[in-house]
């Protein structure tokens, strides 16, 4: 029995494709399960607070493999619960591990900050979880995979795309037949863009949007599943063009901003009609 079942919300967003969401109201984090019949794949692992592995086992019979789109703390929390994991080599440590400080140390305080925010709302944690001992455990022996590779998951195939900008080695996973792109954090929480971390790259982000828009306009996908939002569907995906234009304005010093304080330090906030972009204070 999985004592943390109530921590997760599970939705079948497309046939044989599940979105598992935790921590709605503070930091909604999505993991995805691709059911390929005799094989299964988990994409990202959220906060590591509940028993994600057992929750996945309630959905699919095969022991799943794991694909990490990138290694920010809120995507790797339960990675240690899975034995067969892969990620872009740029996102691993030199010994093939995935850790909360693998890219930088700017995320090491985030678990404590999350616990404080959750408690401020008088929310409960799942049975058996001690928030005072909360830490993101490392995942070891994580394999490397590259853009252009294909992951075969039973009767489904996912093409890996390079989608850097938010994180240097971020990968997207495109299921051509199902028309789904699993895009990690190409769009951030609440439909905003987070480009203010140490390894963010706005030029790379713009190239990512160019590539994704080419795929979308060619009919490669009509569902965009991201790490912190409900799926974008059909014409909703066209907001990527507006986001691309907004990033170009920022890069060309045409955007208006205010400097704000965040959990990661000062950042520039650019407000557009449909979204907000956070950048570092030295974006250009």
mmCIF file of C-alpha atoms in Angstrom, residues 15 102 174 189 192 201 222 252:
data_model
loop_
_atom_site.group_PDB
_atom_site.id
_atom_site.type_symbol
_atom_site.label_atom_id
_atom_site.label_comp_id
_atom_site.label_asym_id
_atom_site.label_seq_id
_atom_site.Cartn_x
_atom_site.Cartn_y
_atom_site.Cartn_z
ATOM 1 C CA UNK A 15 -4.735 7.747 -23.897
ATOM 2 C CA UNK A 102 24.890 19.561 -9.739
ATOM 3 C CA UNK A 174 8.285 14.226 -28.741
ATOM 4 C CA UNK A 189 4.991 27.988 -13.420
ATOM 5 C CA UNK A 192 5.694 32.435 -17.174
ATOM 6 C CA UNK A 201 20.631 31.513 -21.767
ATOM 7 C CA UNK A 222 -0.823 19.500 -30.644
ATOM 8 C CA UNK A 252 17.575 43.723 -27.818
#
